[in-house]
CSV table of C-alpha atoms in Angstrom, one decimal:
chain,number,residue,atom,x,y,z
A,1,UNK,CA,11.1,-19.4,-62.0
A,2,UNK,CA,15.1,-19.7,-61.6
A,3,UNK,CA,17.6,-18.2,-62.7
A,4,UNK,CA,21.1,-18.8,-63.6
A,5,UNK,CA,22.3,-15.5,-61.9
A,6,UNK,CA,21.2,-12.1,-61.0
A,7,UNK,CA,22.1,-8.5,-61.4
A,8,UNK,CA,21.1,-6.8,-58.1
A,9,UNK,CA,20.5,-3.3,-56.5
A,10,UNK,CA,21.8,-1.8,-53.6
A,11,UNK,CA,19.7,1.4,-52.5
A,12,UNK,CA,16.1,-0.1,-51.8
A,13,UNK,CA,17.1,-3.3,-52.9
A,14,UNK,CA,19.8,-4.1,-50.3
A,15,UNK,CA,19.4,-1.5,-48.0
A,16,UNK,CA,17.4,2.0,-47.3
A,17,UNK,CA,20.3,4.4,-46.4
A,18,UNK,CA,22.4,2.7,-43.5
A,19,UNK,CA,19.3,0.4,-42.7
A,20,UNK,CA,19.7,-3.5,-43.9
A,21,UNK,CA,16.9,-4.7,-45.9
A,22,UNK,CA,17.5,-8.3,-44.0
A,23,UNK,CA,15.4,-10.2,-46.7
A,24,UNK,CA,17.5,-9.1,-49.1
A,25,UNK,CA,21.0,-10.6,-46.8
A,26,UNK,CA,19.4,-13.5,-46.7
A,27,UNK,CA,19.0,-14.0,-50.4
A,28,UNK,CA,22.8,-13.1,-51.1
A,29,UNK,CA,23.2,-15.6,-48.6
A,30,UNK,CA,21.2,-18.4,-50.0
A,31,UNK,CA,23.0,-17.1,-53.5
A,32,UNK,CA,26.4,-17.7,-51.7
A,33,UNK,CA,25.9,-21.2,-50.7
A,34,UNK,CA,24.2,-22.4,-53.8
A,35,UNK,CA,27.2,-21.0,-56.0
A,36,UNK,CA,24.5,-18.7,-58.3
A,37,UNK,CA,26.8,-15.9,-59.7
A,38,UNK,CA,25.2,-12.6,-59.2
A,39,UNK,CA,26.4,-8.6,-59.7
A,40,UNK,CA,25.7,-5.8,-57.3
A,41,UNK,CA,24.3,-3.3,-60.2
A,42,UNK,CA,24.3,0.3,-58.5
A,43,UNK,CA,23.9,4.1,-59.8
A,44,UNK,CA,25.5,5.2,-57.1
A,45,UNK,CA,28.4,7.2,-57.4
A,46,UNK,CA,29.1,8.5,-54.4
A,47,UNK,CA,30.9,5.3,-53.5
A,48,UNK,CA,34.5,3.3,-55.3
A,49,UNK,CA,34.0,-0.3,-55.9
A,50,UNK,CA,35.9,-1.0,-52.9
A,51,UNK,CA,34.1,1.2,-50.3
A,52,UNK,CA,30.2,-0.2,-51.6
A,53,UNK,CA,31.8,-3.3,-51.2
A,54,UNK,CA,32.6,-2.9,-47.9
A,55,UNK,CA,29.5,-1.2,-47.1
A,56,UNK,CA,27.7,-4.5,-47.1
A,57,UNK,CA,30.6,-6.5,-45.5
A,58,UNK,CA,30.1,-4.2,-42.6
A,59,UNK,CA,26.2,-4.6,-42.9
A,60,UNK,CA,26.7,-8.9,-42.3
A,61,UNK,CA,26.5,-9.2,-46.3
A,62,UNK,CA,29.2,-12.0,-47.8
A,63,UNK,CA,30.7,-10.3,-50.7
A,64,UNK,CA,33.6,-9.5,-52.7
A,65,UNK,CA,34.9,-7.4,-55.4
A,66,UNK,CA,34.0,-9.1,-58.5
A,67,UNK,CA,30.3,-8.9,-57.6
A,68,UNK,CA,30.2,-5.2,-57.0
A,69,UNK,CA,29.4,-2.9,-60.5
A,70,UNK,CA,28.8,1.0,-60.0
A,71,UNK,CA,27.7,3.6,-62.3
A,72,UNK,CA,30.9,5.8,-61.2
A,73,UNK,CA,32.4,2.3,-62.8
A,74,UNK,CA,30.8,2.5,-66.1
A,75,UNK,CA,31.3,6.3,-66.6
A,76,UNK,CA,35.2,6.1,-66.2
A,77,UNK,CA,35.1,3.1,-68.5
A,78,UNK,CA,33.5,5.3,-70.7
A,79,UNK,CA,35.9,8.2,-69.7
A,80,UNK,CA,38.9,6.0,-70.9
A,81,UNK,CA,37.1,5.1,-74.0
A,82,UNK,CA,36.1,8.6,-75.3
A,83,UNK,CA,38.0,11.3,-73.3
A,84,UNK,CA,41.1,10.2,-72.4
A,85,UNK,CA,43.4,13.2,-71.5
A,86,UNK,CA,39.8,15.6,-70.9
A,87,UNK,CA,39.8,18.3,-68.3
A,88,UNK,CA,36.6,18.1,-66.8
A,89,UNK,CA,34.5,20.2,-63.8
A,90,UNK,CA,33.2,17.2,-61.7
A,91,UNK,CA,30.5,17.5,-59.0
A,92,UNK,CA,30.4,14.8,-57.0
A,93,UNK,CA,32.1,12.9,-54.0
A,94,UNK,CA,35.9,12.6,-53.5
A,95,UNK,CA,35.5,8.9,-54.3
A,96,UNK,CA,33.7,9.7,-57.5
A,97,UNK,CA,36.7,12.4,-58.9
A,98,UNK,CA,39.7,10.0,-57.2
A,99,UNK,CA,38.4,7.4,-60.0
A,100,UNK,CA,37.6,9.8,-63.0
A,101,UNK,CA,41.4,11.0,-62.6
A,102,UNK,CA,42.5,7.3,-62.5
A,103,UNK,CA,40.6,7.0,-66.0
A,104,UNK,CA,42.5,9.8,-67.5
A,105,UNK,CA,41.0,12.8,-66.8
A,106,UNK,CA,42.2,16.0,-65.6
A,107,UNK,CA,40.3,18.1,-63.0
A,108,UNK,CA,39.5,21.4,-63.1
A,109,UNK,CA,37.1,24.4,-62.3
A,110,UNK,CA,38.2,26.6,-65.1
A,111,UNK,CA,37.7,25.8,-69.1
A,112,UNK,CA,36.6,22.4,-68.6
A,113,UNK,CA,36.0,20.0,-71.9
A,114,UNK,CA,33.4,18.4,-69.3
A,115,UNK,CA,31.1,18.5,-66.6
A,116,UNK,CA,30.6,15.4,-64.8
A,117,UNK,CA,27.5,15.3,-62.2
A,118,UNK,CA,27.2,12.5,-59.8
A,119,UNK,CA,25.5,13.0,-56.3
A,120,UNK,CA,27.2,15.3,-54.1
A,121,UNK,CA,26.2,15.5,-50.7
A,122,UNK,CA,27.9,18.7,-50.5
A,123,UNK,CA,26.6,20.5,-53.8
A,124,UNK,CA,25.4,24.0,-53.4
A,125,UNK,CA,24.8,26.8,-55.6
A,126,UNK,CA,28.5,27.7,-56.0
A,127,UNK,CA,29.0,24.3,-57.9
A,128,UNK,CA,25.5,24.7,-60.4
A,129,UNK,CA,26.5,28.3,-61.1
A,130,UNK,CA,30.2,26.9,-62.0
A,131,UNK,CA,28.5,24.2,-64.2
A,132,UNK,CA,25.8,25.9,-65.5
A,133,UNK,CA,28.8,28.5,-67.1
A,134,UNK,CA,31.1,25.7,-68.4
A,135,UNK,CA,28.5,24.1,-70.2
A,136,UNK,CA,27.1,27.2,-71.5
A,137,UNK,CA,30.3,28.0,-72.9
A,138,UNK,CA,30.7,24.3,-74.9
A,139,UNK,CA,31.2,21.9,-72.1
A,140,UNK,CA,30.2,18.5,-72.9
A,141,UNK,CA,27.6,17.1,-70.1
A,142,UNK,CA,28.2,13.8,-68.1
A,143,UNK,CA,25.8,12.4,-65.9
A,144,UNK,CA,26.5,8.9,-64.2
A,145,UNK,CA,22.8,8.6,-63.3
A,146,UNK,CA,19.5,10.1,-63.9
A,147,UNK,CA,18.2,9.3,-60.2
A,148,UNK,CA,15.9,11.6,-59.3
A,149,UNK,CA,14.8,9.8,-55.8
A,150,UNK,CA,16.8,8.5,-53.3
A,151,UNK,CA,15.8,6.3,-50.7
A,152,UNK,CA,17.3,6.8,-47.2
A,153,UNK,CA,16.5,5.1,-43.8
A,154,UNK,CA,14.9,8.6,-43.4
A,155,UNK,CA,13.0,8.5,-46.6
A,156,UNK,CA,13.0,9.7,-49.9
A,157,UNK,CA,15.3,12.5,-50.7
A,158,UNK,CA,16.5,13.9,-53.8
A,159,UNK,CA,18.9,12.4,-56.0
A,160,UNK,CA,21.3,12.9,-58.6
A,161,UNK,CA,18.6,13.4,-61.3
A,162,UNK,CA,17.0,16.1,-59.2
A,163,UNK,CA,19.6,17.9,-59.0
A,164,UNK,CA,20.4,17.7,-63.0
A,165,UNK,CA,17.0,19.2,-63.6
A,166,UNK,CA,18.7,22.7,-62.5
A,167,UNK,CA,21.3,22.6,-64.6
A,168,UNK,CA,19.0,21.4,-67.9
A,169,UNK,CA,16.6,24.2,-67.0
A,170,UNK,CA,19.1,26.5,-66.8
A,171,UNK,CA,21.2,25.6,-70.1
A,172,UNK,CA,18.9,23.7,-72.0
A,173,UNK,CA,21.4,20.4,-72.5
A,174,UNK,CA,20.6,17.5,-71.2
A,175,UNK,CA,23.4,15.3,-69.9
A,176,UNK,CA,24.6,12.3,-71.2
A,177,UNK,CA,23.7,9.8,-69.1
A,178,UNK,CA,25.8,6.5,-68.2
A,179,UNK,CA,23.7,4.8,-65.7
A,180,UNK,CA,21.5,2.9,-65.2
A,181,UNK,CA,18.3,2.5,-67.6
A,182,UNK,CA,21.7,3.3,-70.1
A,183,UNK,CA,22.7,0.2,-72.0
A,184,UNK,CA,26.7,1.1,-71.0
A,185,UNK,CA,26.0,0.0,-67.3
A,186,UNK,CA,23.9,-3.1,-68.3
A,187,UNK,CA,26.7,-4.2,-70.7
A,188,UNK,CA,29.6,-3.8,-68.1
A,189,UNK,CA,27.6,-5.7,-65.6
A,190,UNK,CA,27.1,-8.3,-67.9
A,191,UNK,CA,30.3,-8.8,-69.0
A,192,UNK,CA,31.6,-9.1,-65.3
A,193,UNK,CA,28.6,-11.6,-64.5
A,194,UNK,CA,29.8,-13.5,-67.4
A,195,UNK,CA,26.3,-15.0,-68.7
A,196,UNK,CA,23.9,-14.4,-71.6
A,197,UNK,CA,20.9,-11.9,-71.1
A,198,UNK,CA,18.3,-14.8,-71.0
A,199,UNK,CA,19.6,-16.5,-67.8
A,200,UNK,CA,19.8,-13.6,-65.8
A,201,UNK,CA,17.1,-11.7,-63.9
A,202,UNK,CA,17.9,-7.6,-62.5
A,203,UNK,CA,16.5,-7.2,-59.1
A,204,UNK,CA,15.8,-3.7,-58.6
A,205,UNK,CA,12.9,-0.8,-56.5
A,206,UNK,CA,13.4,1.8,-58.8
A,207,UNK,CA,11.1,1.7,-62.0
A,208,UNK,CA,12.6,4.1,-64.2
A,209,UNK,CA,15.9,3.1,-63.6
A,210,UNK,CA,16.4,-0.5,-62.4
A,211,UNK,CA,13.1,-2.0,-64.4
A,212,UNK,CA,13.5,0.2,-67.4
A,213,UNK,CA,17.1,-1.3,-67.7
A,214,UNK,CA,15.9,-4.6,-67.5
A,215,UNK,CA,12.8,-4.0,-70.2
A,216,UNK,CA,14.9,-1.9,-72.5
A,217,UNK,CA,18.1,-4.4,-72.4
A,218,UNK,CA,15.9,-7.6,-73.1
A,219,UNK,CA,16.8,-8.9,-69.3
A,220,UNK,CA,14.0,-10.2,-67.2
A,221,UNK,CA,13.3,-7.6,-64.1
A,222,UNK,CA,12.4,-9.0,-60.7
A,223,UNK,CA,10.7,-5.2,-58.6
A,224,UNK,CA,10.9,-5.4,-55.2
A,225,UNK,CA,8.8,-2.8,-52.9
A,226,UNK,CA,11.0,-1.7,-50.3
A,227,UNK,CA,12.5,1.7,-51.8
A,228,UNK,CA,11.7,4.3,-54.6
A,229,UNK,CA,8.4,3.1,-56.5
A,230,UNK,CA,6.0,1.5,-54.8
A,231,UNK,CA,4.0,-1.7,-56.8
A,232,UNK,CA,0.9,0.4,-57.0
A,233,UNK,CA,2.3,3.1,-58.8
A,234,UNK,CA,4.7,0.0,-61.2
A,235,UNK,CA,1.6,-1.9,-61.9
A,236,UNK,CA,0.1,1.4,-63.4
A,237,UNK,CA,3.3,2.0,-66.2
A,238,UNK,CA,2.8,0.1,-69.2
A,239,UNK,CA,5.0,-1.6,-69.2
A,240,UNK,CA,5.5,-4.4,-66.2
A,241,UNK,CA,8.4,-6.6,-64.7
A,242,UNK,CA,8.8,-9.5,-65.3
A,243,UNK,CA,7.7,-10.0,-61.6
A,244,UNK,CA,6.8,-8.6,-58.7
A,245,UNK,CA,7.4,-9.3,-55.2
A,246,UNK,CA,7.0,-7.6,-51.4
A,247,UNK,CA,10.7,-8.4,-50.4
A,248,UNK,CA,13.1,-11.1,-51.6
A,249,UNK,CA,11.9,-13.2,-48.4
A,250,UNK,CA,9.4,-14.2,-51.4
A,251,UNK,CA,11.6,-15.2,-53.9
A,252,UNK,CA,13.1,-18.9,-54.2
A,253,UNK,CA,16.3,-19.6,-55.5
């Protein structure tokens, strides 16, 4: 079955860490030279729009700006929307905090209105402690993705969501979350894809996030098993995708 265009992954979907996927090249490709509009859909927020772009330009992957849509993305559209003029404790990469300031926020480690968790390669227990006080003292509790796995050329390591878990335990709120299976990120990519819901298909590995926005957003879901959840533990949840498929080698266009 076609589609008229395609919301895709990046981490096990494109590529495991700094390892291609080179299936999934060649089905950008073939997407390229058929003119089929598609949108890099990502939760990760380690990255700015520009530098995931380039990412895959540097990987061989034809691509541009207007296909790329990140979950650090969504949650300063959401900043801008809702706390405009906030302080806010962020943990996350230098990327991630250059493009909540340019949203309107104000960056801080004291008295924070908000704490805004995004995967930090850097995060130690400094940072939680920090958090952990702010919002146990009021601070509202941004997190730009639940990811709890994420998949590397070395293998699975923890992500984002993992790291949440110790600040949840420890205060007892759980974050906001923008990302994906969040019906924020799935709206922002749509609107930049600029089709209706029933034309398009979402590509993703990742169950809980990438399939789960598909089933909860009424958009078809196309899992692919080369990252987080492998299609013996999807076919067990119940509810399934759309489709499934090895790689995209398998999927025609």
């Amino acid at each position: 079955m076609g589609y008229n265009g395609y919301l895709i992954d990046l981490d096990g979907t494109m590529y495991n860490g700094s390892e291609l996927i080179e299936t999934a090249r060649d089905f950008v490709s073939e997407l390229e030279r058929k003119g089929i509009p598609y949108v890099f859909l990502t939760n990760n927020a380690t990255k700015s729009q520009e530098e995931a772009v380039q990412k895959l330009l540097d990987m061989g992957v034809k691509t541009s700006l207007e296909n790329m849509y990140t979950s650090a993305m969504a949650t300063a559209s959401y900043i801008r929307e809702n706390h405009r003029g906030a302080s806010a404790y962020v943990i996350g990469t230098p990327s991630l905090k250059k493009i909540l300031e340019n949203a309107g926020i104000t960056l801080t480690e004291k008295n924070a209105d908000l704490v805004i968790m995004g995967l930090d390669p850097e995060v130690d227990y400094g940072k939680l402690k920090r958090a952990a006080l702010l919002i146990g003292n009021g601070a509202g509790f941004i997190a730009t993705n639940p990811d709890k796995r994420f998949p590397t050329e070395e293998g699975i390591i923890p992500g984002s969501g993992a790291l949440q878990q110790v600040l949840i335990e420890t205060t007892g709120v759980r974050p906001l979350i923008i990302g994906k299976p969040n019906a924020s990120i799935l709206d922002g990519a749509m609107g930049q894809l600029g089709l209706k819901k029933s034309e398009v298909a979402l590509i993703g590995d990742n169950y809980d996030t990438d399939i789960m926005t598909g089933i909860n957003g009424g958009v078809d879901t196309i899992h692919v098993n080369t990252g987080v959840s492998p299609v013996e533990e999807v076919m067990k949840k119940e509810a399934s995708p759309t489709h499934t498929i090895d790689n995209l080698s398998e999927w025609s266009v």
